[in-house]
Coordinates of C-alpha atoms in Angstrom, one line a residue:
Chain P
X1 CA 0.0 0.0 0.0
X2 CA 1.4 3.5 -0.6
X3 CA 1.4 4.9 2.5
X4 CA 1.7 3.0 6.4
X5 CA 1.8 4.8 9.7
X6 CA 3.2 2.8 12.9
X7 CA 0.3 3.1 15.6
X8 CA 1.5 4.5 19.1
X9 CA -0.8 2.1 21.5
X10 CA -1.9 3.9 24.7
X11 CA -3.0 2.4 27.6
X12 CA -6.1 4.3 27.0
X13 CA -6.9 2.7 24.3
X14 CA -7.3 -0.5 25.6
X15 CA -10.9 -1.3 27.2
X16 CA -12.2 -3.6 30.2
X17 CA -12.0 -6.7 28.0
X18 CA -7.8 -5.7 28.1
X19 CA -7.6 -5.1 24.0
X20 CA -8.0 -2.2 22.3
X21 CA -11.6 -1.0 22.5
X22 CA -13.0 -1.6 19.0
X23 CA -13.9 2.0 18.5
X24 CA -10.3 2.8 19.0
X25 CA -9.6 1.3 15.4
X26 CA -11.7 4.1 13.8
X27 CA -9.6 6.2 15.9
X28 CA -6.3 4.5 13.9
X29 CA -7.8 4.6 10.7
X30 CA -8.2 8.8 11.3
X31 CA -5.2 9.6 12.7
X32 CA -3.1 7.4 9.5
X33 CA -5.7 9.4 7.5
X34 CA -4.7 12.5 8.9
X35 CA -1.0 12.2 8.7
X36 CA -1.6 10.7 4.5
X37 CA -3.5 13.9 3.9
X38 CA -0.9 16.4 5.8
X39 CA 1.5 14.4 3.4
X40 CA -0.4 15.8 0.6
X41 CA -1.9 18.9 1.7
X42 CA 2.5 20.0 2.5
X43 CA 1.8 22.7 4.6
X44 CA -1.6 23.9 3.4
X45 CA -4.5 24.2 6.0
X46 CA -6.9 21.7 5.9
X47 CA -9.8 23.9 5.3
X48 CA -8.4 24.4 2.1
X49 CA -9.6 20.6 1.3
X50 CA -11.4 19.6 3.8
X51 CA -13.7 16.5 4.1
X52 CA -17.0 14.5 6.4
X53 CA -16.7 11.3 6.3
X54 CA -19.4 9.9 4.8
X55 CA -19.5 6.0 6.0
X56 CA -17.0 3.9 7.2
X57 CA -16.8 -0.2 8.0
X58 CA -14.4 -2.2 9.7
X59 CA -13.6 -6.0 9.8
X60 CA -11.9 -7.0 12.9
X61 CA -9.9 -10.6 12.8
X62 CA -7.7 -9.8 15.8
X63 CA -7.5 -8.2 19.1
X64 CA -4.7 -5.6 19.7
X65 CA -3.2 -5.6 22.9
X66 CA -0.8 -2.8 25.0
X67 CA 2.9 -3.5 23.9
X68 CA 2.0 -4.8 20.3
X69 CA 3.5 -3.0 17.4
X70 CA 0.8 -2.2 14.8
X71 CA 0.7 -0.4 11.7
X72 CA -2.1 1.0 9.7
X73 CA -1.7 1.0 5.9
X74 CA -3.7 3.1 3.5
X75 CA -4.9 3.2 0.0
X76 CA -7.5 4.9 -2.7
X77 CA -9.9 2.5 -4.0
X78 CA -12.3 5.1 -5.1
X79 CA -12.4 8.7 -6.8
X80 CA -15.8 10.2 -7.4
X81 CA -17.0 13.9 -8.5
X82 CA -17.1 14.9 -4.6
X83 CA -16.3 11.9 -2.4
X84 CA -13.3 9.1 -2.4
X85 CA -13.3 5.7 -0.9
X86 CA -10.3 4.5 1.2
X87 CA -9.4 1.3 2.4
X88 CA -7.3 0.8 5.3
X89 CA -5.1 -2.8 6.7
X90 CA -4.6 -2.8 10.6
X91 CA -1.2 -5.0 9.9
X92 CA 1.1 -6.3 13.2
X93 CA 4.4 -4.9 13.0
X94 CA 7.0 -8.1 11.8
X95 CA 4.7 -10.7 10.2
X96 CA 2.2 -7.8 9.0
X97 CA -0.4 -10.7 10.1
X98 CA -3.8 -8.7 9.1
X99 CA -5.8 -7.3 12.3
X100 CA -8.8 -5.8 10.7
X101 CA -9.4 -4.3 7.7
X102 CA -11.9 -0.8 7.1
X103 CA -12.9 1.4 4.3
X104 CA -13.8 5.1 4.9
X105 CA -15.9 7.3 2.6
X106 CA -14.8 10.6 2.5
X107 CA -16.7 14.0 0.9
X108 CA -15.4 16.9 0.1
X109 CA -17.0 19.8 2.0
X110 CA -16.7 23.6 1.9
X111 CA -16.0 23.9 5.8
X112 CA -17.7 27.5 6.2
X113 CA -21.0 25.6 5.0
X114 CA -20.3 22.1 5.8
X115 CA -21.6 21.8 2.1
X116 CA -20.3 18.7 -0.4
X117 CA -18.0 20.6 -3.4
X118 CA -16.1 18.9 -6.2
X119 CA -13.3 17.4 -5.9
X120 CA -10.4 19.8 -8.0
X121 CA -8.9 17.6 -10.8
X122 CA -5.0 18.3 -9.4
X123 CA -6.5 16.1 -6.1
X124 CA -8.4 13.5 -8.4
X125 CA -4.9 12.7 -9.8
X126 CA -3.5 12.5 -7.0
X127 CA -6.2 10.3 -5.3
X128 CA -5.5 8.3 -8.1
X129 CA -2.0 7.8 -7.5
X130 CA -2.6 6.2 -4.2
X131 CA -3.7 3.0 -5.3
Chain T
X1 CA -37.1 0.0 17.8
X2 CA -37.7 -2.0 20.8
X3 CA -34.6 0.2 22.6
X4 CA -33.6 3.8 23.3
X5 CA -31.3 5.6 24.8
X6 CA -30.7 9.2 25.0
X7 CA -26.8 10.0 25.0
X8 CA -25.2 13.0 27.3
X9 CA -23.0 14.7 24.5
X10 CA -20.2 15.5 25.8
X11 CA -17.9 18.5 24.9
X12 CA -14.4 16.3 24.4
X13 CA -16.9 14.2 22.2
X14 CA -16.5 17.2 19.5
X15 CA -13.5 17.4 17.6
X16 CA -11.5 20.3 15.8
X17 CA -14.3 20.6 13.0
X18 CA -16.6 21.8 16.0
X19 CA -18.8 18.5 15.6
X20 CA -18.6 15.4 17.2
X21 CA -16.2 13.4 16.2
X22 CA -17.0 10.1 13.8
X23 CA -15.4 7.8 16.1
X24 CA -17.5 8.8 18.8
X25 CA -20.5 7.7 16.9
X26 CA -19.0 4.6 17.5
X27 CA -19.0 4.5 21.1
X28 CA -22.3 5.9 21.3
X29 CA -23.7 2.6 19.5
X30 CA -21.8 0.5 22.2
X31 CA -23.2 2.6 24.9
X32 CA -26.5 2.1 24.2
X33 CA -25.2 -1.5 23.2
X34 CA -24.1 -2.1 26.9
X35 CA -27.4 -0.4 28.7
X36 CA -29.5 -2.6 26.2
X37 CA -27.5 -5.9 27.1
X38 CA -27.2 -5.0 30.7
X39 CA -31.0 -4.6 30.9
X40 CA -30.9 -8.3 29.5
X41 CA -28.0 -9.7 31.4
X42 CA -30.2 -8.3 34.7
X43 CA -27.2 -8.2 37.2
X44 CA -25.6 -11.4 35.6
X45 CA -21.8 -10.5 35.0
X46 CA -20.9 -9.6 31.1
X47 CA -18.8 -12.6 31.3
X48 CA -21.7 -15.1 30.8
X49 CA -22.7 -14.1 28.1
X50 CA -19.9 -11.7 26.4
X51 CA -19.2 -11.2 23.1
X52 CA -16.8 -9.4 20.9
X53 CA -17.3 -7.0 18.1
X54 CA -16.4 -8.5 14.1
X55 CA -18.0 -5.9 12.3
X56 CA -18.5 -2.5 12.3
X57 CA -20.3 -0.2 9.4
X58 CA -21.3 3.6 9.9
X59 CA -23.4 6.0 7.1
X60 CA -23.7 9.5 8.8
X61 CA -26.1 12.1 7.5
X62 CA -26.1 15.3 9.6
X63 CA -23.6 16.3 12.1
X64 CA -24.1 16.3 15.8
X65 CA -22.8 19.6 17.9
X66 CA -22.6 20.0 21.8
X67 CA -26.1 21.2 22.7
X68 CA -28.1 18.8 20.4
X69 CA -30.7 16.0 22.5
X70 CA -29.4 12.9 20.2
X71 CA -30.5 9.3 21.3
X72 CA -29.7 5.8 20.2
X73 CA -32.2 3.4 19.2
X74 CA -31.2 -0.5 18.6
X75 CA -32.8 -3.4 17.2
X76 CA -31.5 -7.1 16.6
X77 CA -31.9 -8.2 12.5
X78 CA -30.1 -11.1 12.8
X79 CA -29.3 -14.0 15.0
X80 CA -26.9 -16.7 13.7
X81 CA -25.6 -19.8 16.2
X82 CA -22.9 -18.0 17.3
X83 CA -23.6 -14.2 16.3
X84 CA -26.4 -12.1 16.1
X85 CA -26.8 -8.7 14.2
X86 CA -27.8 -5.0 15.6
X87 CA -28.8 -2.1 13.6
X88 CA -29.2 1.4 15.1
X89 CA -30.4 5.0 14.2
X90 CA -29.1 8.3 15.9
X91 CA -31.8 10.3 16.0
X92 CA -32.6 13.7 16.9
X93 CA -34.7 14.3 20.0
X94 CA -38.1 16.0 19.3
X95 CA -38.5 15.6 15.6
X96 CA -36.2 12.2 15.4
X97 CA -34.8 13.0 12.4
X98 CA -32.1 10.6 11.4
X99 CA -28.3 11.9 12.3
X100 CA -26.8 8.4 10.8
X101 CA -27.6 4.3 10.5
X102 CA -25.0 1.4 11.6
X103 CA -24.6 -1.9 11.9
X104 CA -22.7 -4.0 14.2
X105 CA -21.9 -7.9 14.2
X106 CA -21.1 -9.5 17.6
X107 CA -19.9 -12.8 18.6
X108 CA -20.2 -14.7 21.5
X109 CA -17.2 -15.8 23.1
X110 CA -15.8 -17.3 25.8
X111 CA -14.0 -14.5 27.5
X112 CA -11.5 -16.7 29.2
X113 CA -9.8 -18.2 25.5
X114 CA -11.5 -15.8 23.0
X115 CA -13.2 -18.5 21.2
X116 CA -16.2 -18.1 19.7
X117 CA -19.4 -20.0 21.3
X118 CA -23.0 -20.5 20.5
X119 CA -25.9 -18.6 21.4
X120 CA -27.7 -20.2 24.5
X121 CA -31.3 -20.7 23.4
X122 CA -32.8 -18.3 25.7
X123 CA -30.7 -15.9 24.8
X124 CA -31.4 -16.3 21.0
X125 CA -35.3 -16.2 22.3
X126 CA -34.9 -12.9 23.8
X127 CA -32.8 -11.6 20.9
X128 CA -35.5 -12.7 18.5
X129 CA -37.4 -10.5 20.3
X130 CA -35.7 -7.3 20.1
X131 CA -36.4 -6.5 16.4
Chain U
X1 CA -22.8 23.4 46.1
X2 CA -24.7 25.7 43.0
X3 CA -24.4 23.1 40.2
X4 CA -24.6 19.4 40.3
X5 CA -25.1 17.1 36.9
X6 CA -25.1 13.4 36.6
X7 CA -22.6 11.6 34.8
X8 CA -23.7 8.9 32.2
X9 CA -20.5 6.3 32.8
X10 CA -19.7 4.6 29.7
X11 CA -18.3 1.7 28.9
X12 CA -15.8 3.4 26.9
X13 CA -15.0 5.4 30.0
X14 CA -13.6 2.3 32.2
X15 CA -10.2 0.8 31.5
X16 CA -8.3 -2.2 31.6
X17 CA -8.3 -2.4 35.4
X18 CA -12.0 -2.3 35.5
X19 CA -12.5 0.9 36.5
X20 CA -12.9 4.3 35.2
X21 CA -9.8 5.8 34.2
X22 CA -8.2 8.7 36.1
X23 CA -8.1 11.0 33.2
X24 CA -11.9 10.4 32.7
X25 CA -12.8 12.1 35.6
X26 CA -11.2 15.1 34.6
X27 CA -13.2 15.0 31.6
X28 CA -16.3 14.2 33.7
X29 CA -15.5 17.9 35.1
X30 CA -14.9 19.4 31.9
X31 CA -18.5 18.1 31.3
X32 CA -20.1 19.4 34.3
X33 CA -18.4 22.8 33.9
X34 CA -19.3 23.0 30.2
X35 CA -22.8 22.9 31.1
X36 CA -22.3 25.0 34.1
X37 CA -21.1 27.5 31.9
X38 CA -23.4 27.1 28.9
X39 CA -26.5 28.1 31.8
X40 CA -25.2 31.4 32.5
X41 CA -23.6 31.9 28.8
X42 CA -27.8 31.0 28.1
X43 CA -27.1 31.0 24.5
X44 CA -24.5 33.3 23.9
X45 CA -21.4 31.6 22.1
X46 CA -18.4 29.9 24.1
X47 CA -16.1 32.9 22.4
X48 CA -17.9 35.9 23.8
X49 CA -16.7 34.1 27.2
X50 CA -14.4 32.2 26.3
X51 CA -11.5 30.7 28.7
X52 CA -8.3 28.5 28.9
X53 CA -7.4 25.6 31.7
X54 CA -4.2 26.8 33.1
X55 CA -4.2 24.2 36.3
X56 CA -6.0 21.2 37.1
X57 CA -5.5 18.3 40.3
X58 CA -7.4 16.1 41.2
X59 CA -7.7 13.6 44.5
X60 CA -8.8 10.1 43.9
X61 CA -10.9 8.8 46.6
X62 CA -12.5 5.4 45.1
X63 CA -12.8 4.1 41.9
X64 CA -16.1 4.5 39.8
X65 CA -17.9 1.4 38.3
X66 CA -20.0 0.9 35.4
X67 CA -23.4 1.2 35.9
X68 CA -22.9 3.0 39.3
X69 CA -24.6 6.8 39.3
X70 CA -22.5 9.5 39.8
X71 CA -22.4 13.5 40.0
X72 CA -20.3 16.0 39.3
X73 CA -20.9 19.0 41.9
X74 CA -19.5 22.6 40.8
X75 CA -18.6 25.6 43.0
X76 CA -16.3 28.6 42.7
X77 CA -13.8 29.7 44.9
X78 CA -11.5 32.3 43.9
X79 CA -12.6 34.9 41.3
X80 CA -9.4 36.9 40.1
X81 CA -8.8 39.9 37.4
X82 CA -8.4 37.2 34.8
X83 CA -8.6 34.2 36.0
X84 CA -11.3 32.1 38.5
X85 CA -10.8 28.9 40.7
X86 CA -13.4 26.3 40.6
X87 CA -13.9 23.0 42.8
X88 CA -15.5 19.6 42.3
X89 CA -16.7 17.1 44.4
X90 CA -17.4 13.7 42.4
X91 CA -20.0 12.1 44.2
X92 CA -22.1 8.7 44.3
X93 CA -26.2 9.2 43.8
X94 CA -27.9 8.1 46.6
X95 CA -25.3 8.2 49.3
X96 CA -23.3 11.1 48.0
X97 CA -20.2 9.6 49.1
X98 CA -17.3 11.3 47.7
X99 CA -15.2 9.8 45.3
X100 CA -13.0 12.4 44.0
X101 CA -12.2 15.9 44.5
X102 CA -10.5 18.2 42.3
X103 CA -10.2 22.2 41.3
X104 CA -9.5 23.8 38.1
X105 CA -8.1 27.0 37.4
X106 CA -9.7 29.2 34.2
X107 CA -7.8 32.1 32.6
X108 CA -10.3 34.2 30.1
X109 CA -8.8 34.6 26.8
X110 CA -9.9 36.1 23.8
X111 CA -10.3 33.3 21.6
X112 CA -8.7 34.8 18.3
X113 CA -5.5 35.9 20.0
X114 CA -5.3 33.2 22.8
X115 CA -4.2 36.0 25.1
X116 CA -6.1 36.6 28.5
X117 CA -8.1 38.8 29.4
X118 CA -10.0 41.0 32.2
X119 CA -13.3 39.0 33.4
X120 CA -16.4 41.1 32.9
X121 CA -17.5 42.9 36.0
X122 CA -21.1 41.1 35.5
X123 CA -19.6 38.0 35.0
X124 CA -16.9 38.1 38.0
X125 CA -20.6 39.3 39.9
X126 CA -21.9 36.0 38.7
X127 CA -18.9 33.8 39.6
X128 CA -19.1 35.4 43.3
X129 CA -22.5 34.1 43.7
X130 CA -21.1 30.4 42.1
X131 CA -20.2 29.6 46.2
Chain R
X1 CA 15.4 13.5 33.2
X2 CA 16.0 9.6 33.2
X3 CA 13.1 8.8 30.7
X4 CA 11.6 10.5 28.0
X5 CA 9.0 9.4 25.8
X6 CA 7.6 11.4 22.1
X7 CA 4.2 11.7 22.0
X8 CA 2.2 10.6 19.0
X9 CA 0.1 13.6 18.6
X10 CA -3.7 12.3 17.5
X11 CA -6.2 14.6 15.6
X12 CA -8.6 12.9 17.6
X13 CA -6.7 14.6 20.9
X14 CA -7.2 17.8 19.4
X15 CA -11.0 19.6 21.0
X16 CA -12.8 21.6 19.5
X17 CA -10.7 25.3 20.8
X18 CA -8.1 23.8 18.3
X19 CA -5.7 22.4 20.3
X20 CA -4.9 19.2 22.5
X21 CA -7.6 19.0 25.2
X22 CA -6.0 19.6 28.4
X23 CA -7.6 16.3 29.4
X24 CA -5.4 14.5 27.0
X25 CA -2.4 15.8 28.1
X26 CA -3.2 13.6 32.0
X27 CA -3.4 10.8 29.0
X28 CA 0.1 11.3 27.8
X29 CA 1.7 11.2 31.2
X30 CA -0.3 7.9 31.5
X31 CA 1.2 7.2 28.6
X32 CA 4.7 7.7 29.2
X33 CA 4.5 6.3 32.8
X34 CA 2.7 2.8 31.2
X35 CA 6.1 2.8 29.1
X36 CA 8.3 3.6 31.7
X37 CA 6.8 1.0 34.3
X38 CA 7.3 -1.5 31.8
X39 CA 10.4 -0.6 31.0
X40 CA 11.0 -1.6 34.7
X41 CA 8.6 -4.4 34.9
X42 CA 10.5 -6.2 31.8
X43 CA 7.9 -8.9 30.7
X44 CA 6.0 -9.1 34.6
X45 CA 2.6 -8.6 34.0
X46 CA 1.4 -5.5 35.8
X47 CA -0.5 -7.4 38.2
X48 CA 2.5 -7.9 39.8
X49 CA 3.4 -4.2 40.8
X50 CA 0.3 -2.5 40.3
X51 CA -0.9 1.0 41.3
X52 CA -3.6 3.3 41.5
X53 CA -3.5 7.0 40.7
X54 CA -4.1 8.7 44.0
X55 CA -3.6 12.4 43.1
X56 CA -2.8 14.0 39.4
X57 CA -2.1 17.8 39.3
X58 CA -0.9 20.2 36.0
X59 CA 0.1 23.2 35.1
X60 CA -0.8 24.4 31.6
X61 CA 1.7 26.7 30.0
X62 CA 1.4 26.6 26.3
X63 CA -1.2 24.5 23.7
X64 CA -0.3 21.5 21.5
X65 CA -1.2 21.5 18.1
X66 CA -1.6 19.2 15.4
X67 CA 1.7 18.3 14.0
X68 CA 3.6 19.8 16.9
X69 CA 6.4 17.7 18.0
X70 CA 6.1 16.4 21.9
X71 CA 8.0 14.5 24.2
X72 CA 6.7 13.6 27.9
X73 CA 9.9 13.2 30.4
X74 CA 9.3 11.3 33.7
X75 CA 11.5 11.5 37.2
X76 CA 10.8 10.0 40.5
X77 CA 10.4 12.5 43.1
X78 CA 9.6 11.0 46.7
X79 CA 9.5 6.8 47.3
X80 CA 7.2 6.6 50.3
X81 CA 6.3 3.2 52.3
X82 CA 2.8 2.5 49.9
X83 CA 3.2 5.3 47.3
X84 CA 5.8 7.4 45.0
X85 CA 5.0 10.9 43.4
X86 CA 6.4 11.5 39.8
X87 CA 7.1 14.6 37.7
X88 CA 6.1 15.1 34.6
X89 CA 7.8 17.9 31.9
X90 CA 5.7 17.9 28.7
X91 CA 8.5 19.5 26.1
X92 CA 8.7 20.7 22.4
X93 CA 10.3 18.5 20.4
X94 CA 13.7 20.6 19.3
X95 CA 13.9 23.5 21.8
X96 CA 12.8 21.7 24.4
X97 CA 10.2 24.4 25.7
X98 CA 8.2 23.6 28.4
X99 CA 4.1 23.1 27.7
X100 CA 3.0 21.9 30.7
X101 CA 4.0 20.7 33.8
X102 CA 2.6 18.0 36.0
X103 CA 2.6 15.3 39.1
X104 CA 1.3 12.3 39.8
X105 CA 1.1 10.0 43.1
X106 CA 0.7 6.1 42.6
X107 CA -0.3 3.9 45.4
X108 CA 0.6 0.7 45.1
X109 CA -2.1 -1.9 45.6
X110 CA -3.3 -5.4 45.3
X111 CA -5.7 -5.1 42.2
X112 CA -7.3 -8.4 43.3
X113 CA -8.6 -6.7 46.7
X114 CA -7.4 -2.8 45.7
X115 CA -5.9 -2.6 49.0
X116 CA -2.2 -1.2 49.6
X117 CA 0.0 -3.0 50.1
X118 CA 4.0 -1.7 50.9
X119 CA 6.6 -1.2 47.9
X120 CA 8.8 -4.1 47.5
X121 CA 12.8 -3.3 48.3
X122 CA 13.9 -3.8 45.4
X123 CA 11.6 -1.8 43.6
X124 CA 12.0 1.1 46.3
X125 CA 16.0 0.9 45.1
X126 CA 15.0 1.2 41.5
X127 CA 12.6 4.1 42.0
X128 CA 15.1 6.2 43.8
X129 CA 17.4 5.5 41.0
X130 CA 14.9 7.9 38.9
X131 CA 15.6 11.1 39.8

């Protein structure tokens, strides 16, 4: 995938059944989203190209637990007019054995007016790089 | 639905886009999740009949701020031998409009070796019920 | 004390030792004071009165539970030129036992510049009657 | 200071007054304690040498943004019979200048009862050692 993000696993994270609370994940998948996006945005603010997101799903195969080293990795599946689909692997550090897998739907927004806008064709190409 | 809870926003629930966060949507579904079961387990320890989350899918609609009356509502659609199905609607309070559907899969395990394990009848009973 | 509001514990509040985690109660009194604050704002936005946490501690007296009731109770006790002093009790319904205590310290700031600010004479009137 | 720790900065840390909530900031100290006990610990589980959080206080100098660079560094200030207090420095990455400050006191307990229970010798030795 083209980009991967080592996840920091906080004792917080972790929930009463002692793994990572399942929620947490989608907390993963945003914060690999986040730092992917900063990649591309190189400085700009993200109001600039903002985004909702949309939908998102999540698979989970295997719990997480404090001290294990986990990666998320992220790709483009999806380019539309306003939104793009991303799909995520929650991959242990070493065997990359797969944890869970999620998509995310993201749409392009107009922050001031929390209204969807198109995507501009300079970020469509790039989206579609990230395959 | 056959369940509802209303759900105390909280201000750390809102992230930088000055809306609650996505994620947190998340963990509103397993609060109601847990009221709903506790209400079934009756005093019984979650470790009789505990299960684990395998699936996780979110569509939002509108955006919830601090201030807004939101509640949960859950129903079962589906109950295998060894998991069962919810969908849930966040909804507005007063005019209930729809702030965004999920879906979660659970399985029952045994919490001691993470296995999966099946559905005691009477439980299936009572989540037949709940639709 | 002026301002007492019940916590909704959630699951996603307790950690692995079973318990709800230390930091969560200071977000329990970020909750209380937020709606402390949002009755006398009464409608007017966070940034026409808008503050910063410059100090917060916190005594732990017993752990919290899931599914036990709880309250956060708000007073002040120091109103300066900038800056006010409040204190918490956490307490169990019923009981009232107290489980926690803590104070927080709030400097006013205007919001755009992050720099504090005098507190309105009919707000530092308010506070004073906050005892 | 003998331990340090960067801090993965999260968007979902970040509140809605644009920078890290000053609740998370109690949940990086956690963090870098959790990492610095098991540094000590090596392998034991933490049943073994467990401890509550008695008392947390912290002094907020300066926000944390998205994309800031932040270390937490830990030190051992008093080793009492049942408890020890630690300082906390949260730093800039780079110039080192200080964002918050903080303390914390720990009493160690039997998590099967909760009770106290004395520091062990050898542990006492190892906690003056982090000064």
């Amino acid at each position: 995938m083209p980009f991967s993000l080592p996840i920091d696993v906080r004792f917080s994270d972790v929930d009463a059944l002692g793994h990572v609370n399942h929620a947490m994940f989608i907390v993963y998948l945003e914060h690999a989203r986040t730092r992917w996006w900063a990649g591309y945005l190189d400085g700009r603010p993200f109001s600039e190209e903002g985004f909702y997101i949309a939908h998102v799903e999540m698979d989970y195969r295997k719990p997480i637990h404090l001290g294990d080293a986990v990666q998320v990795e992220v790709r483009c599946v999806h380019v539309g007019n306003t939104s793009f689909t991303l799909a995520y692997r929650v991959t242990r550090g070493g065997d990359r054995v797969v944890l869970a897998e999620g998509q995310t739907v993201q749409v392009m927004v107009d922050l001031a007016t929390g209204r969807p806008r198109p995507i501009r064709p300079q970020t469509q190409a790039w989206l579609q790089s990230q395959v």
